[in-house]
mmCIF file with all atom_site columns, C-alpha atoms in Angstrom:
data_model
loop_
_atom_site.group_PDB
_atom_site.id
_atom_site.type_symbol
_atom_site.label_atom_id
_atom_site.label_alt_id
_atom_site.label_comp_id
_atom_site.label_asym_id
_atom_site.label_entity_id
_atom_site.label_seq_id
_atom_site.pdbx_PDB_ins_code
_atom_site.Cartn_x
_atom_site.Cartn_y
_atom_site.Cartn_z
_atom_site.occupancy
_atom_site.B_iso_or_equiv
_atom_site.pdbx_formal_charge
_atom_site.auth_seq_id
_atom_site.auth_comp_id
_atom_site.auth_asym_id
_atom_site.auth_atom_id
_atom_site.pdbx_PDB_model_num
ATOM 1   C CA . MET T 1 1   ? 1.725   -18.301 -13.907 1.00 56.00 ? 1   MET T CA 1
ATOM 2   C CA . VAL T 1 2   ? -1.646  -19.488 -15.123 1.00 62.00 ? 2   VAL T CA 1
ATOM 3   C CA . PHE T 1 3   ? -4.672  -17.257 -14.521 1.00 75.00 ? 3   PHE T CA 1
ATOM 4   C CA . ASN T 1 4   ? -6.417  -18.344 -11.325 1.00 88.00 ? 4   ASN T CA 1
ATOM 5   C CA . SER T 1 5   ? -10.123 -17.700 -11.911 1.00 91.00 ? 5   SER T CA 1
ATOM 6   C CA . ALA T 1 6   ? -11.039 -18.693 -8.335  1.00 95.00 ? 6   ALA T CA 1
ATOM 7   C CA . LEU T 1 7   ? -8.586  -16.152 -6.907  1.00 96.00 ? 7   LEU T CA 1
ATOM 8   C CA . TRP T 1 8   ? -9.893  -13.504 -9.322  1.00 97.00 ? 8   TRP T CA 1
ATOM 9   C CA . ASP T 1 9   ? -13.460 -14.244 -8.209  1.00 97.00 ? 9   ASP T CA 1
ATOM 10  C CA . GLU T 1 10  ? -12.400 -13.911 -4.558  1.00 97.00 ? 10  GLU T CA 1
ATOM 11  C CA . CYS T 1 11  ? -10.791 -10.528 -5.323  1.00 97.00 ? 11  CYS T CA 1
ATOM 12  C CA . VAL T 1 12  ? -13.960 -9.389  -7.087  1.00 98.00 ? 12  VAL T CA 1
ATOM 13  C CA . SER T 1 13  ? -16.011 -10.468 -4.075  1.00 98.00 ? 13  SER T CA 1
ATOM 14  C CA . PHE T 1 14  ? -13.659 -8.646  -1.687  1.00 98.00 ? 14  PHE T CA 1
ATOM 15  C CA . HIS T 1 15  ? -13.680 -5.477  -3.814  1.00 98.00 ? 15  HIS T CA 1
ATOM 16  C CA . GLY T 1 16  ? -17.370 -5.581  -4.683  1.00 98.00 ? 16  GLY T CA 1
ATOM 17  C CA . HIS T 1 17  ? -17.255 -5.629  -8.472  1.00 98.00 ? 17  HIS T CA 1
ATOM 18  C CA . SER T 1 18  ? -15.101 -6.519  -11.466 1.00 98.00 ? 18  SER T CA 1
ATOM 19  C CA . CYS T 1 19  ? -13.324 -3.568  -13.098 1.00 98.00 ? 19  CYS T CA 1
ATOM 20  C CA . PRO T 1 20  ? -10.139 -2.669  -14.985 1.00 97.00 ? 20  PRO T CA 1
ATOM 21  C CA . GLY T 1 21  ? -8.595  -1.116  -11.871 1.00 97.00 ? 21  GLY T CA 1
ATOM 22  C CA . LEU T 1 22  ? -9.005  -4.317  -9.896  1.00 98.00 ? 22  LEU T CA 1
ATOM 23  C CA . ALA T 1 23  ? -7.494  -6.256  -12.812 1.00 98.00 ? 23  ALA T CA 1
ATOM 24  C CA . ILE T 1 24  ? -4.456  -3.939  -12.755 1.00 98.00 ? 24  ILE T CA 1
ATOM 25  C CA . GLY T 1 25  ? -3.913  -4.619  -9.054  1.00 98.00 ? 25  GLY T CA 1
ATOM 26  C CA . TYR T 1 26  ? -4.494  -8.336  -9.528  1.00 98.00 ? 26  TYR T CA 1
ATOM 27  C CA . ARG T 1 27  ? -1.883  -8.463  -12.280 1.00 98.00 ? 27  ARG T CA 1
ATOM 28  C CA . ALA T 1 28  ? 0.547   -6.259  -10.309 1.00 98.00 ? 28  ALA T CA 1
ATOM 29  C CA . ALA T 1 29  ? 0.274   -8.659  -7.360  1.00 98.00 ? 29  ALA T CA 1
ATOM 30  C CA . GLU T 1 30  ? 0.764   -11.581 -9.734  1.00 97.00 ? 30  GLU T CA 1
ATOM 31  C CA . ALA T 1 31  ? 3.838   -9.893  -11.247 1.00 97.00 ? 31  ALA T CA 1
ATOM 32  C CA . ALA T 1 32  ? 5.264   -9.237  -7.768  1.00 97.00 ? 32  ALA T CA 1
ATOM 33  C CA . VAL T 1 33  ? 4.751   -12.912 -6.866  1.00 97.00 ? 33  VAL T CA 1
ATOM 34  C CA . LEU T 1 34  ? 6.622   -13.919 -10.020 1.00 96.00 ? 34  LEU T CA 1
ATOM 35  C CA . LYS T 1 35  ? 9.465   -11.402 -9.699  1.00 97.00 ? 35  LYS T CA 1
ATOM 36  C CA . LEU T 1 36  ? 10.097  -11.761 -5.961  1.00 97.00 ? 36  LEU T CA 1
ATOM 37  C CA . LYS T 1 37  ? 8.660   -15.237 -5.256  1.00 97.00 ? 37  LYS T CA 1
ATOM 38  C CA . LEU T 1 38  ? 6.209   -13.764 -2.742  1.00 96.00 ? 38  LEU T CA 1
ATOM 39  C CA . THR T 1 39  ? 3.562   -15.487 -0.694  1.00 95.00 ? 39  THR T CA 1
ATOM 40  C CA . PHE T 1 40  ? 0.745   -14.088 1.442   1.00 96.00 ? 40  PHE T CA 1
ATOM 41  C CA . SER T 1 41  ? 2.119   -11.846 4.186   1.00 96.00 ? 41  SER T CA 1
ATOM 42  C CA . GLU T 1 42  ? 0.867   -12.981 7.593   1.00 96.00 ? 42  GLU T CA 1
ATOM 43  C CA . ASP T 1 43  ? 2.647   -10.073 9.277   1.00 95.00 ? 43  ASP T CA 1
ATOM 44  C CA . GLU T 1 44  ? 5.095   -7.741  7.509   1.00 95.00 ? 44  GLU T CA 1
ATOM 45  C CA . GLU T 1 45  ? 7.092   -10.211 5.411   1.00 97.00 ? 45  GLU T CA 1
ATOM 46  C CA . VAL T 1 46  ? 5.934   -8.400  2.259   1.00 98.00 ? 46  VAL T CA 1
ATOM 47  C CA . VAL T 1 47  ? 5.625   -4.616  2.012   1.00 98.00 ? 47  VAL T CA 1
ATOM 48  C CA . CYS T 1 48  ? 3.815   -2.682  -0.712  1.00 98.00 ? 48  CYS T CA 1
ATOM 49  C CA . ILE T 1 49  ? 4.186   1.026   -1.341  1.00 98.00 ? 49  ILE T CA 1
ATOM 50  C CA . THR T 1 50  ? 1.235   2.020   -3.487  1.00 98.00 ? 50  THR T CA 1
ATOM 51  C CA . GLU T 1 51  ? 1.277   5.316   -5.369  1.00 98.00 ? 51  GLU T CA 1
ATOM 52  C CA . ASN T 1 52  ? -2.536  5.369   -5.736  1.00 98.00 ? 52  ASN T CA 1
ATOM 53  C CA . ASN T 1 53  ? -5.596  4.609   -3.674  1.00 97.00 ? 53  ASN T CA 1
ATOM 54  C CA . ALA T 1 54  ? -7.591  3.082   -6.527  1.00 97.00 ? 54  ALA T CA 1
ATOM 55  C CA . CYS T 1 55  ? -9.369  -0.250  -7.011  1.00 98.00 ? 55  CYS T CA 1
ATOM 56  C CA . GLY T 1 56  ? -6.215  -2.264  -7.653  1.00 98.00 ? 56  GLY T CA 1
ATOM 57  C CA . VAL T 1 57  ? -5.012  -1.825  -4.097  1.00 98.00 ? 57  VAL T CA 1
ATOM 58  C CA . ASP T 1 58  ? -7.853  -4.085  -2.949  1.00 98.00 ? 58  ASP T CA 1
ATOM 59  C CA . ALA T 1 59  ? -6.440  -6.960  -5.014  1.00 98.00 ? 59  ALA T CA 1
ATOM 60  C CA . ILE T 1 60  ? -2.989  -6.397  -3.522  1.00 98.00 ? 60  ILE T CA 1
ATOM 61  C CA . GLN T 1 61  ? -4.445  -6.477  -0.017  1.00 98.00 ? 61  GLN T CA 1
ATOM 62  C CA . TYR T 1 62  ? -6.388  -9.656  -0.719  1.00 98.00 ? 62  TYR T CA 1
ATOM 63  C CA . ILE T 1 63  ? -3.685  -11.577 -2.579  1.00 97.00 ? 63  ILE T CA 1
ATOM 64  C CA . LEU T 1 64  ? -0.551  -10.509 -0.706  1.00 98.00 ? 64  LEU T CA 1
ATOM 65  C CA . GLY T 1 65  ? -1.840  -9.546  2.731   1.00 98.00 ? 65  GLY T CA 1
ATOM 66  C CA . CYS T 1 66  ? -0.464  -6.013  2.573   1.00 98.00 ? 66  CYS T CA 1
ATOM 67  C CA . THR T 1 67  ? -2.772  -3.882  4.717   1.00 97.00 ? 67  THR T CA 1
ATOM 68  C CA . PHE T 1 68  ? -2.783  -0.511  6.428   1.00 95.00 ? 68  PHE T CA 1
ATOM 69  C CA . GLY T 1 69  ? -3.621  -2.208  9.724   1.00 93.00 ? 69  GLY T CA 1
ATOM 70  C CA . LYS T 1 70  ? -0.462  -4.330  9.713   1.00 95.00 ? 70  LYS T CA 1
ATOM 71  C CA . GLY T 1 71  ? 1.630   -1.427  8.494   1.00 94.00 ? 71  GLY T CA 1
ATOM 72  C CA . ASN T 1 72  ? 2.882   -3.219  5.395   1.00 97.00 ? 72  ASN T CA 1
ATOM 73  C CA . LEU T 1 73  ? 0.773   -1.196  2.950   1.00 98.00 ? 73  LEU T CA 1
ATOM 74  C CA . ILE T 1 74  ? 2.096   2.323   2.577   1.00 97.00 ? 74  ILE T CA 1
ATOM 75  C CA . PHE T 1 75  ? 0.246   4.963   0.578   1.00 97.00 ? 75  PHE T CA 1
ATOM 76  C CA . LYS T 1 76  ? 2.256   7.629   -1.243  1.00 97.00 ? 76  LYS T CA 1
ATOM 77  C CA . ASP T 1 77  ? -0.313  9.780   -3.030  1.00 96.00 ? 77  ASP T CA 1
ATOM 78  C CA . ARG T 1 78  ? 1.225   10.274  -6.467  1.00 97.00 ? 78  ARG T CA 1
ATOM 79  C CA . GLY T 1 79  ? -1.813  9.370   -8.581  1.00 97.00 ? 79  GLY T CA 1
ATOM 80  C CA . LYS T 1 80  ? 0.252   6.814   -10.495 1.00 98.00 ? 80  LYS T CA 1
ATOM 81  C CA . GLN T 1 81  ? -0.586  3.199   -11.237 1.00 97.00 ? 81  GLN T CA 1
ATOM 82  C CA . ALA T 1 82  ? 2.667   2.164   -9.616  1.00 98.00 ? 82  ALA T CA 1
ATOM 83  C CA . PHE T 1 83  ? 3.405   -0.295  -6.826  1.00 98.00 ? 83  PHE T CA 1
ATOM 84  C CA . THR T 1 84  ? 6.687   -1.102  -5.122  1.00 98.00 ? 84  THR T CA 1
ATOM 85  C CA . PHE T 1 85  ? 6.987   -4.477  -3.435  1.00 98.00 ? 85  PHE T CA 1
ATOM 86  C CA . PHE T 1 86  ? 9.659   -5.614  -0.999  1.00 98.00 ? 86  PHE T CA 1
ATOM 87  C CA . ARG T 1 87  ? 10.571  -8.899  0.663   1.00 98.00 ? 87  ARG T CA 1
ATOM 88  C CA . ARG T 1 88  ? 11.835  -8.197  4.152   1.00 97.00 ? 88  ARG T CA 1
ATOM 89  C CA . ASP T 1 89  ? 13.808  -11.458 4.437   1.00 97.00 ? 89  ASP T CA 1
ATOM 90  C CA . THR T 1 90  ? 15.966  -10.789 1.378   1.00 97.00 ? 90  THR T CA 1
ATOM 91  C CA . GLY T 1 91  ? 15.625  -7.016  1.027   1.00 96.00 ? 91  GLY T CA 1
ATOM 92  C CA . GLU T 1 92  ? 14.702  -7.494  -2.644  1.00 98.00 ? 92  GLU T CA 1
ATOM 93  C CA . GLY T 1 93  ? 12.258  -5.091  -4.221  1.00 98.00 ? 93  GLY T CA 1
ATOM 94  C CA . VAL T 1 94  ? 10.664  -4.124  -7.506  1.00 98.00 ? 94  VAL T CA 1
ATOM 95  C CA . ARG T 1 95  ? 8.647   -1.124  -8.674  1.00 98.00 ? 95  ARG T CA 1
ATOM 96  C CA . ILE T 1 96  ? 5.857   -2.148  -11.031 1.00 98.00 ? 96  ILE T CA 1
ATOM 97  C CA . VAL T 1 97  ? 4.442   0.643   -13.216 1.00 98.00 ? 97  VAL T CA 1
ATOM 98  C CA . LEU T 1 98  ? 1.480   0.395   -15.574 1.00 98.00 ? 98  LEU T CA 1
ATOM 99  C CA . LYS T 1 99  ? 2.507   1.042   -19.168 1.00 98.00 ? 99  LYS T CA 1
ATOM 100 C CA . ASP T 1 100 ? 0.706   3.600   -21.323 1.00 97.00 ? 100 ASP T CA 1
ATOM 101 C CA . LEU T 1 101 ? -1.603  1.112   -22.990 1.00 95.00 ? 101 LEU T CA 1
ATOM 102 C CA . PRO T 1 102 ? -4.353  1.775   -25.536 1.00 91.00 ? 102 PRO T CA 1
ATOM 103 C CA . ARG T 1 103 ? -7.508  1.176   -23.516 1.00 88.00 ? 103 ARG T CA 1
ATOM 104 C CA . LYS T 1 104 ? -10.780 -0.220  -24.701 1.00 88.00 ? 104 LYS T CA 1
ATOM 105 C CA . GLU T 1 105 ? -13.921 1.858   -24.161 1.00 92.00 ? 105 GLU T CA 1
ATOM 106 C CA . ASN T 1 106 ? -15.850 -1.172  -22.921 1.00 95.00 ? 106 ASN T CA 1
ATOM 107 C CA . ARG T 1 107 ? -14.781 -1.710  -19.291 1.00 95.00 ? 107 ARG T CA 1
ATOM 108 C CA . GLU T 1 108 ? -15.661 -5.405  -19.337 1.00 96.00 ? 108 GLU T CA 1
ATOM 109 C CA . GLU T 1 109 ? -13.572 -6.028  -22.461 1.00 96.00 ? 109 GLU T CA 1
ATOM 110 C CA . TRP T 1 110 ? -10.683 -3.986  -21.052 1.00 97.00 ? 110 TRP T CA 1
ATOM 111 C CA . THR T 1 111 ? -10.799 -5.972  -17.799 1.00 97.00 ? 111 THR T CA 1
ATOM 112 C CA . GLU T 1 112 ? -10.760 -9.276  -19.673 1.00 96.00 ? 112 GLU T CA 1
ATOM 113 C CA . GLU T 1 113 ? -7.869  -8.122  -21.869 1.00 96.00 ? 113 GLU T CA 1
ATOM 114 C CA . LEU T 1 114 ? -5.829  -7.064  -18.823 1.00 97.00 ? 114 LEU T CA 1
ATOM 115 C CA . LEU T 1 115 ? -6.405  -10.470 -17.263 1.00 96.00 ? 115 LEU T CA 1
ATOM 116 C CA . ARG T 1 116 ? -5.244  -12.265 -20.450 1.00 95.00 ? 116 ARG T CA 1
ATOM 117 C CA . MET T 1 117 ? -2.191  -10.156 -21.315 1.00 95.00 ? 117 MET T CA 1
ATOM 118 C CA . ASN T 1 118 ? 1.366   -11.071 -20.368 1.00 95.00 ? 118 ASN T CA 1
ATOM 119 C CA . VAL T 1 119 ? 2.478   -9.019  -17.335 1.00 96.00 ? 119 VAL T CA 1
ATOM 120 C CA . GLU T 1 120 ? 5.555   -7.918  -19.288 1.00 97.00 ? 120 GLU T CA 1
ATOM 121 C CA . ASP T 1 121 ? 3.184   -6.240  -21.765 1.00 97.00 ? 121 ASP T CA 1
ATOM 122 C CA . ILE T 1 122 ? 1.208   -4.500  -19.011 1.00 97.00 ? 122 ILE T CA 1
ATOM 123 C CA . PHE T 1 123 ? 3.946   -3.214  -16.727 1.00 98.00 ? 123 PHE T CA 1
ATOM 124 C CA . ASP T 1 124 ? 7.407   -1.724  -16.682 1.00 98.00 ? 124 ASP T CA 1
ATOM 125 C CA . PHE T 1 125 ? 9.655   -3.199  -13.997 1.00 98.00 ? 125 PHE T CA 1
ATOM 126 C CA . GLN T 1 126 ? 12.079  -0.866  -12.263 1.00 98.00 ? 126 GLN T CA 1
ATOM 127 C CA . PRO T 1 127 ? 14.296  -0.839  -9.211  1.00 98.00 ? 127 PRO T CA 1
ATOM 128 C CA . PRO T 1 128 ? 12.552  0.634   -6.154  1.00 98.00 ? 128 PRO T CA 1
ATOM 129 C CA . LYS T 1 129 ? 12.714  4.426   -5.739  1.00 96.00 ? 129 LYS T CA 1
ATOM 130 C CA . ASP T 1 130 ? 12.486  4.023   -1.976  1.00 94.00 ? 130 ASP T CA 1
ATOM 131 C CA . ASP T 1 131 ? 14.387  2.065   0.632   1.00 95.00 ? 131 ASP T CA 1
ATOM 132 C CA . ILE T 1 132 ? 12.546  -0.766  2.285   1.00 95.00 ? 132 ILE T CA 1
ATOM 133 C CA . PRO T 1 133 ? 10.358  0.814   4.972   1.00 93.00 ? 133 PRO T CA 1
ATOM 134 C CA . LYS T 1 134 ? 11.018  0.167   8.638   1.00 92.00 ? 134 LYS T CA 1
ATOM 135 C CA . LYS T 1 135 ? 8.647   -2.190  10.400  1.00 92.00 ? 135 LYS T CA 1
ATOM 136 C CA . ALA T 1 136 ? 5.443   -0.642  11.662  1.00 87.00 ? 136 ALA T CA 1
ATOM 137 C CA . ARG T 1 137 ? 5.740   1.156   14.965  1.00 88.00 ? 137 ARG T CA 1
ATOM 138 C CA . ILE T 1 138 ? 2.972   1.295   17.519  1.00 89.00 ? 138 ILE T CA 1
ATOM 139 C CA . TYR T 1 139 ? 2.597   4.751   19.022  1.00 92.00 ? 139 TYR T CA 1
ATOM 140 C CA . PRO T 1 140 ? 0.882   5.474   22.335  1.00 96.00 ? 140 PRO T CA 1
ATOM 141 C CA . SER T 1 141 ? -2.426  7.315   22.308  1.00 97.00 ? 141 SER T CA 1
ATOM 142 C CA . LEU T 1 142 ? -2.665  10.736  23.913  1.00 97.00 ? 142 LEU T CA 1
ATOM 143 C CA . LYS T 1 143 ? -5.784  12.595  24.980  1.00 97.00 ? 143 LYS T CA 1
ATOM 144 C CA . CYS T 1 144 ? -6.495  15.835  23.137  1.00 97.00 ? 144 CYS T CA 1
ATOM 145 C CA . GLU T 1 145 ? -6.633  18.696  25.622  1.00 97.00 ? 145 GLU T CA 1
ATOM 146 C CA . ILE T 1 146 ? -9.470  20.340  23.672  1.00 97.00 ? 146 ILE T CA 1
ATOM 147 C CA . CYS T 1 147 ? -11.929 17.638  22.530  1.00 97.00 ? 147 CYS T CA 1
ATOM 148 C CA . GLY T 1 148 ? -10.858 14.894  24.920  1.00 97.00 ? 148 GLY T CA 1
ATOM 149 C CA . GLU T 1 149 ? -10.540 12.249  22.204  1.00 98.00 ? 149 GLU T CA 1
ATOM 150 C CA . LYS T 1 150 ? -7.469  10.038  22.044  1.00 97.00 ? 150 LYS T CA 1
ATOM 151 C CA . ALA T 1 151 ? -5.217  10.000  18.990  1.00 97.00 ? 151 ALA T CA 1
ATOM 152 C CA . SER T 1 152 ? -1.863  8.521   18.093  1.00 96.00 ? 152 SER T CA 1
ATOM 153 C CA . GLU T 1 153 ? 1.045   10.424  19.599  1.00 96.00 ? 153 GLU T CA 1
ATOM 154 C CA . ARG T 1 154 ? 2.540   10.924  16.129  1.00 93.00 ? 154 ARG T CA 1
ATOM 155 C CA . SER T 1 155 ? -0.626  12.717  15.018  1.00 95.00 ? 155 SER T CA 1
ATOM 156 C CA . MET T 1 156 ? -0.755  15.198  17.891  1.00 97.00 ? 156 MET T CA 1
ATOM 157 C CA . ARG T 1 157 ? 0.176   18.862  17.600  1.00 97.00 ? 157 ARG T CA 1
ATOM 158 C CA . ILE T 1 158 ? 0.852   21.723  20.003  1.00 97.00 ? 158 ILE T CA 1
ATOM 159 C CA . LYS T 1 159 ? -1.590  24.633  19.874  1.00 96.00 ? 159 LYS T CA 1
ATOM 160 C CA . ASP T 1 160 ? -1.483  27.472  22.376  1.00 96.00 ? 160 ASP T CA 1
ATOM 161 C CA . GLY T 1 161 ? 0.660   25.299  24.654  1.00 96.00 ? 161 GLY T CA 1
ATOM 162 C CA . LYS T 1 162 ? -1.823  22.386  24.597  1.00 97.00 ? 162 LYS T CA 1
ATOM 163 C CA . ILE T 1 163 ? -1.370  18.910  23.107  1.00 97.00 ? 163 ILE T CA 1
ATOM 164 C CA . VAL T 1 164 ? -4.192  18.604  20.587  1.00 97.00 ? 164 VAL T CA 1
ATOM 165 C CA . CYS T 1 165 ? -5.422  16.297  17.814  1.00 97.00 ? 165 CYS T CA 1
ATOM 166 C CA . ILE T 1 166 ? -5.156  17.373  14.188  1.00 97.00 ? 166 ILE T CA 1
ATOM 167 C CA . ASP T 1 167 ? -8.881  18.247  13.998  1.00 97.00 ? 167 ASP T CA 1
ATOM 168 C CA . CYS T 1 168 ? -8.625  20.670  16.937  1.00 97.00 ? 168 CYS T CA 1
ATOM 169 C CA . PHE T 1 169 ? -5.279  21.973  15.668  1.00 97.00 ? 169 PHE T CA 1
ATOM 170 C CA . GLU T 1 170 ? -6.841  22.902  12.305  1.00 96.00 ? 170 GLU T CA 1
ATOM 171 C CA . LYS T 1 171 ? -9.857  24.696  13.821  1.00 93.00 ? 171 LYS T CA 1
ATOM 172 C CA . ASP T 1 172 ? -9.650  28.477  14.026  1.00 80.00 ? 172 ASP T CA 1
#
């Protein structure tokens, strides 16, 4: 795949600035497209499990259409530059992990190098650790019996016999 400078510029615009983290996500999305023959996910055709909440996730959202709102972007807070991608139609998946690369001090130079390198030199490719996630489920909203605000049923708790939101549950 040839570097698409227009797509990179669109990712930078979406994210707000150019940086090495965005370049990592851009290249991870590119690698996923190559490995799994992915296209932009209008609904939940593509799923990404990201193990970080860093800059690169913005590129994945922009390029592949994996978003929290659609339920096809799942965050597992591991602090790793690792992304697992799945195709729902075939069940195929790949875990893409950033290699331990010698980094340049200059962020601009490091970004440019990441964008030029072969994806095989940037990432390790592994089988997924996880099964393909179920499709997103829409939960009904319930009214907190303390604050009166509505929250997703799956986020409600029971406190002193009342159905309450997490904020009210955690208050002393």
